CSV table of C-alpha atoms in Angstrom, one decimal:
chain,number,residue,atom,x,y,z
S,1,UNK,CA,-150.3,70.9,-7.8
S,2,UNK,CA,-147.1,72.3,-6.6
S,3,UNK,CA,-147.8,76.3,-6.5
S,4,UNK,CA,-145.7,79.4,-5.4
S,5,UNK,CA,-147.3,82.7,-4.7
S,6,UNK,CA,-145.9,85.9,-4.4
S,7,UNK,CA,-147.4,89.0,-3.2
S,8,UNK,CA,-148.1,91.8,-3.8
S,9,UNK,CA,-146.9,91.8,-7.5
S,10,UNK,CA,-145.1,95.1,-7.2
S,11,UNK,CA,-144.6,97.9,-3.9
S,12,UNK,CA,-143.6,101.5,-4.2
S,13,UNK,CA,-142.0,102.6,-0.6
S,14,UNK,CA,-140.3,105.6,0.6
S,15,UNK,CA,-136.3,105.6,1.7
S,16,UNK,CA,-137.1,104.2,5.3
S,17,UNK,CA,-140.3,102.8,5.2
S,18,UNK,CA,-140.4,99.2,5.9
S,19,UNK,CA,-142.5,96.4,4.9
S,20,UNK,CA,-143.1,92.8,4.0
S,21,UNK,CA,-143.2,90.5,1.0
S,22,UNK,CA,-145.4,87.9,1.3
S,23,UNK,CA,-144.4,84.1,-0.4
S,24,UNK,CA,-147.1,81.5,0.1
S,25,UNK,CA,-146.4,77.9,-1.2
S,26,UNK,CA,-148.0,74.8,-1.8
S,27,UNK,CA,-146.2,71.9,-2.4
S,28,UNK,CA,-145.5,68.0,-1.1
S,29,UNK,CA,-142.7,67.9,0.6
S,30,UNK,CA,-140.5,71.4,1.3
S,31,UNK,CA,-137.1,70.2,1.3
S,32,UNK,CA,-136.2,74.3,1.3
S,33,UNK,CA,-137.1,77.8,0.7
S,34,UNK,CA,-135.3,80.7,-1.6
S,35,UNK,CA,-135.2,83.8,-1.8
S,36,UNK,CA,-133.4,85.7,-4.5
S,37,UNK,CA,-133.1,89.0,-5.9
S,38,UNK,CA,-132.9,89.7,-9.2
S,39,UNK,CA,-132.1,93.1,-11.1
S,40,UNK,CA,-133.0,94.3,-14.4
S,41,UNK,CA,-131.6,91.7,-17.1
S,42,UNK,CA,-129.4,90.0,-15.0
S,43,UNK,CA,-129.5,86.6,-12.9
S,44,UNK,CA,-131.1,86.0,-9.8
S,45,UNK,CA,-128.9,86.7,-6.7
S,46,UNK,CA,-129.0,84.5,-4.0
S,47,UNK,CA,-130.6,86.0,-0.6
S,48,UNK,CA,-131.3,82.9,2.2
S,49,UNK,CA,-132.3,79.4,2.3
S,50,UNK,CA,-134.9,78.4,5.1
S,51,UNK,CA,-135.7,74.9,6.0
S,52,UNK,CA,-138.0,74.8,8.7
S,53,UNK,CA,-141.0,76.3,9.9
S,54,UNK,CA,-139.8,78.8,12.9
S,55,UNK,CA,-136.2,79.7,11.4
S,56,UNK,CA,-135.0,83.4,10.8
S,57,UNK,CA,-132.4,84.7,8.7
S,58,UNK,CA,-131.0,87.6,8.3
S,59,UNK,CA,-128.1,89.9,6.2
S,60,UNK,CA,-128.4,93.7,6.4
S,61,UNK,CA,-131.9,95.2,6.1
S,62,UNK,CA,-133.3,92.0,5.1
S,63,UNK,CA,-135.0,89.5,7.3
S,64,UNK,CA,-136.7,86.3,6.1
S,65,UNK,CA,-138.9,84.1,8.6
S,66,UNK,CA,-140.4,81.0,7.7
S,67,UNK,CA,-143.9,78.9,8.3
S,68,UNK,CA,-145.2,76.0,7.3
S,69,UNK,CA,-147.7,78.2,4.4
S,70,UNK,CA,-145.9,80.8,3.6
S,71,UNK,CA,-142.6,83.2,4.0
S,72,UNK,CA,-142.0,86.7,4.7
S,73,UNK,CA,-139.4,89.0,3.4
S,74,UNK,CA,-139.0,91.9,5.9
S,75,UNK,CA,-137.4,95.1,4.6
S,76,UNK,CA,-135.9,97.2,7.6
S,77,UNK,CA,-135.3,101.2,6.6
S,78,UNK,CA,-134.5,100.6,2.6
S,79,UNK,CA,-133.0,102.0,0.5
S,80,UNK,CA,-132.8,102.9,-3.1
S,81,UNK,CA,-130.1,100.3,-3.7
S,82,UNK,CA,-132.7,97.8,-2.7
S,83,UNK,CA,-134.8,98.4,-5.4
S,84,UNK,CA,-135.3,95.1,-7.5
S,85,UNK,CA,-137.7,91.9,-7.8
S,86,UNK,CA,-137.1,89.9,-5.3
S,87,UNK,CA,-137.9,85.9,-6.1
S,88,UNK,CA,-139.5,82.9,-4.1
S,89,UNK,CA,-138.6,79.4,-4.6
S,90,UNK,CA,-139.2,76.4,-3.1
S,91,UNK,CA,-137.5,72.4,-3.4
S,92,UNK,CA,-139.4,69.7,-2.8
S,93,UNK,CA,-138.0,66.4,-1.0
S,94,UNK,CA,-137.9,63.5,-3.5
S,95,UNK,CA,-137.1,63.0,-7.2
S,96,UNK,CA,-133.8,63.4,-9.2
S,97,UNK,CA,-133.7,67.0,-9.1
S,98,UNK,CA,-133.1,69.4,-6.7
S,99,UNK,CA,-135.3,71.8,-8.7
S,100,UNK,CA,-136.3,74.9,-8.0
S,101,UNK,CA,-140.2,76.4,-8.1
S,102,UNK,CA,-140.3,80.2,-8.5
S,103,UNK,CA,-143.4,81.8,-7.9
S,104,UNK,CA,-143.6,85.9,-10.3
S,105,UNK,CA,-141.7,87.9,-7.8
S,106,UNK,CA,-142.7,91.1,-6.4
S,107,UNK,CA,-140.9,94.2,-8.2
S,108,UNK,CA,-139.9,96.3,-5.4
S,109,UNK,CA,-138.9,100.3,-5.8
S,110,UNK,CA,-137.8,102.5,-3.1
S,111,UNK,CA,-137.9,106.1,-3.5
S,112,UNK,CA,-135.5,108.7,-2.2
O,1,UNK,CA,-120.3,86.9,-8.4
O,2,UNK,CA,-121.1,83.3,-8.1
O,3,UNK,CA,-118.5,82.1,-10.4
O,4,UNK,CA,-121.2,80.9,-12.7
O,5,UNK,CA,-120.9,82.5,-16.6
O,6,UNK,CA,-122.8,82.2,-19.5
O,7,UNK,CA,-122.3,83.2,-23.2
O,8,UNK,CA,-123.7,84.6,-25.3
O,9,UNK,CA,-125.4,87.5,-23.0
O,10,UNK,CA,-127.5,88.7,-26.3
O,11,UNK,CA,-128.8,86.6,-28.9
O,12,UNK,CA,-131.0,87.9,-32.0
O,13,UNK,CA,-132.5,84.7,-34.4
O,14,UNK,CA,-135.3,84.2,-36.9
O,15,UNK,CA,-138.1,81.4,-36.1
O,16,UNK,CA,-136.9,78.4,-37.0
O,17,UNK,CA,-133.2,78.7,-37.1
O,18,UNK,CA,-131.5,76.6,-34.4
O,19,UNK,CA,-129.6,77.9,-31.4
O,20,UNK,CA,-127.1,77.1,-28.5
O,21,UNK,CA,-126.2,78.1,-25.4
O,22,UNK,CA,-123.2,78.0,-23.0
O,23,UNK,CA,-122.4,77.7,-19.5
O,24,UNK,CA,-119.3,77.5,-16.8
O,25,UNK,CA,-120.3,76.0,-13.8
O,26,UNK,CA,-118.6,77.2,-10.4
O,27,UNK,CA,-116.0,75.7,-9.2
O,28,UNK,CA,-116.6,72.1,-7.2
O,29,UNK,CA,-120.1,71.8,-8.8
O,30,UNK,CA,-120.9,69.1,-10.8
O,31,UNK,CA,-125.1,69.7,-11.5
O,32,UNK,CA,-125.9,72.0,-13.4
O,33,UNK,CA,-129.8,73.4,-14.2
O,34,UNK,CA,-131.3,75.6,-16.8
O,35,UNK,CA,-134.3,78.0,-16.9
O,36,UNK,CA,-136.3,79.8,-19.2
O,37,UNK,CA,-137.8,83.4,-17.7
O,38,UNK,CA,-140.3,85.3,-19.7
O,39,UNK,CA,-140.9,89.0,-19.1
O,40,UNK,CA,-142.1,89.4,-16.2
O,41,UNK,CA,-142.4,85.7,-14.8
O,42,UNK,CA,-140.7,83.9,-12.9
O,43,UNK,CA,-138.0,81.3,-13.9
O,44,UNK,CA,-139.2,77.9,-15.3
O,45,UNK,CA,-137.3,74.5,-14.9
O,46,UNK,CA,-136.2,73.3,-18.4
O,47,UNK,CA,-133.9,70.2,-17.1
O,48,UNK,CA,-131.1,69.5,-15.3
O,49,UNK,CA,-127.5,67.9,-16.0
O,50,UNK,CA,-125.3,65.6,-13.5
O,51,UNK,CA,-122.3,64.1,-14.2
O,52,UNK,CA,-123.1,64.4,-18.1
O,53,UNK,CA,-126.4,62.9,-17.7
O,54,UNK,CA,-129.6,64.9,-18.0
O,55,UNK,CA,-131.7,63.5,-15.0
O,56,UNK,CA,-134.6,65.4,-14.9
O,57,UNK,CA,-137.0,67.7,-17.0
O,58,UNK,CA,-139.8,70.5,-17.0
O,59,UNK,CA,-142.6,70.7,-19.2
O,60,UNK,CA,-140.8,71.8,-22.7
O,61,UNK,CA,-140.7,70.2,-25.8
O,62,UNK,CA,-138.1,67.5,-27.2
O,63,UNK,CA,-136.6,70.3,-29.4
O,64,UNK,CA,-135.0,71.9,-26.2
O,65,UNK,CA,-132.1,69.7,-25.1
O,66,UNK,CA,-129.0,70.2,-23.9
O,67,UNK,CA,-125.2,68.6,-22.7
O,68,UNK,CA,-123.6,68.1,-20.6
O,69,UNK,CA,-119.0,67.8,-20.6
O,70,UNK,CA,-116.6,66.4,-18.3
O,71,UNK,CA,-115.4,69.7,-16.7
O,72,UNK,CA,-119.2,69.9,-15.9
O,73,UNK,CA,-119.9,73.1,-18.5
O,74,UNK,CA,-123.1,72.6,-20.1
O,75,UNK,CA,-125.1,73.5,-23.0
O,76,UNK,CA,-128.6,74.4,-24.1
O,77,UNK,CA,-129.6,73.7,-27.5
O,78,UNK,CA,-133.2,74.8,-28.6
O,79,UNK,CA,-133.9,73.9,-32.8
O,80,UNK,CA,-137.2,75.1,-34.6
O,81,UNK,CA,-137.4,78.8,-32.7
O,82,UNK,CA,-140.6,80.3,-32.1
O,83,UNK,CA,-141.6,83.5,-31.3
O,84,UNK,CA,-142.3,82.5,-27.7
O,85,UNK,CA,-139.7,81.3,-27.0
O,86,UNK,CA,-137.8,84.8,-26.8
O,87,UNK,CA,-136.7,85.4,-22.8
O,88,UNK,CA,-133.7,85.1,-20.4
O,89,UNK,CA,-132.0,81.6,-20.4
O,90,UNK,CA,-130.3,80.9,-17.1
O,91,UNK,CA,-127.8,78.5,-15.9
O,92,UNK,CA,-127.4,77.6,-11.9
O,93,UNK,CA,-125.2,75.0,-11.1
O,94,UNK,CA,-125.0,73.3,-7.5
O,95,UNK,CA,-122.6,70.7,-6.0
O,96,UNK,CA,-125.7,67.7,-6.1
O,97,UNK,CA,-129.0,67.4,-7.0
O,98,UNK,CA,-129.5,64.8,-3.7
O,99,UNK,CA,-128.4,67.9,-1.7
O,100,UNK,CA,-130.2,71.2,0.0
O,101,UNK,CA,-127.8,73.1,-1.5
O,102,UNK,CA,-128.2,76.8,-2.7
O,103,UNK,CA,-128.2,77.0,-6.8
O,104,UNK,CA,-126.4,79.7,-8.0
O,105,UNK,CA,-127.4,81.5,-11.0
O,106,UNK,CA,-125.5,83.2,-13.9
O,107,UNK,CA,-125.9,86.6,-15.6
O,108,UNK,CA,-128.5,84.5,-18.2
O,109,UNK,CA,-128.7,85.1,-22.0
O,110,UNK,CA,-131.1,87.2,-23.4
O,111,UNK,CA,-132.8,85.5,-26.5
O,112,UNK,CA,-134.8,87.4,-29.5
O,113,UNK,CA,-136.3,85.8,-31.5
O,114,UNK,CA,-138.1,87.7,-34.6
């Protein structure tokens, strides 16, 4: 069965202290990985797409990486501001849809 | 922004009653997919429209369906509420469901239902 995994459910840092999220996946077929980040109430905002074990991407503080089991989310130095959940999702090749599977997000808060 | 909009953003019904909801889809896309996200969770495929066609669906019942209309806006339509079924409806649209390309969310509507 197709199956995202997100660890850990929820991480308390200090302004500056970096870390990692942690996506692991299971599923037939990645066509590509997502991640988004989402704020209280409103939609998911779109981060990076990864499509092959080996690639990097990154955009400010944020740096994703990708394997064939599972993706990391590395946080450089954050900051308040990037306090929210931040969402996994993976596509699988085949079928009508280009579907996404979202694993529960970790809820990330970054204190001053 | 993504260009992507949805209406209502708050929605208060009884079980049973029936209700629908709307979505713009950004420019130059013509696929558009909804989600259901419970508190807490993590959003959960309902179906998907392309070119006014659904072609693909989650694991919900027959009385969540939608449309699709030629400028490629889209609707959800859920009849019979339940109680469970209160959470954050979102719309992403993408330029093909054949394609890697990113789906873009909108703000979602938040649904109550008492």
């Amino acid at each position: 069965e197709d199956q995202v995994t997100q660890s850990p459910e929820a991480l308390r840092l200090q302004e500056g202290e970096s870390s990692s999220l942690n996506c692991s996946y299971t599923v037939s077929g990645l066509r590509g990985l997502f991640w988004y980040r989402q704020d209280p109430g409103k939609g998911p905002e779109f981060l990076f797409t990864l499509y092959s074990a080996g690639e990097e991407k990154e955009k400010e503080r944020l740096k994703a990486t990708l394997t064939k089991k599972e993706s990391f989310l590395h946080i450089t130095a954050p900051k308040p501001e990037d306090s929210a959940t931040y969402l996994c999702a993976v596509q699988k090749h085949g079928g009508a849809t280009n579907k996404l599977i979202f694993g529960t997000g970790t809820l990330l808060a970054v204190q001053p | 922004e993504t260009g992507v909009t949805q209406s209502p953003t708050h929605l208060i019904k009884t079980r049973g009653q029936q209700v629908t909801l709307r979505c713009s889809s950004q420019s130059g896309h013509n696929t558009v997919s909804w989600y259901q996200q419970a508190l807490g969770q993590g959003p959960q495929f309902i179906f998907q429209y392309y070119r006014e066609e659904e072609n693909g669906r989650g694991n919900f019942p027959p009385r969540f369906s939608g449309l699709q209309f030629p400028n490629y806006s889209s609707e959800l339509n859920v009849n019979a509420l339940e109680l469970d079924d209160s959470a954050l409806y979102l719309c992403a649209s993408s330029p093909d469901p054949g394609s890697r390309e990113t789906q873009y969310f909108g703000p979602g509507t938040r649904l109550l239902v008492l």
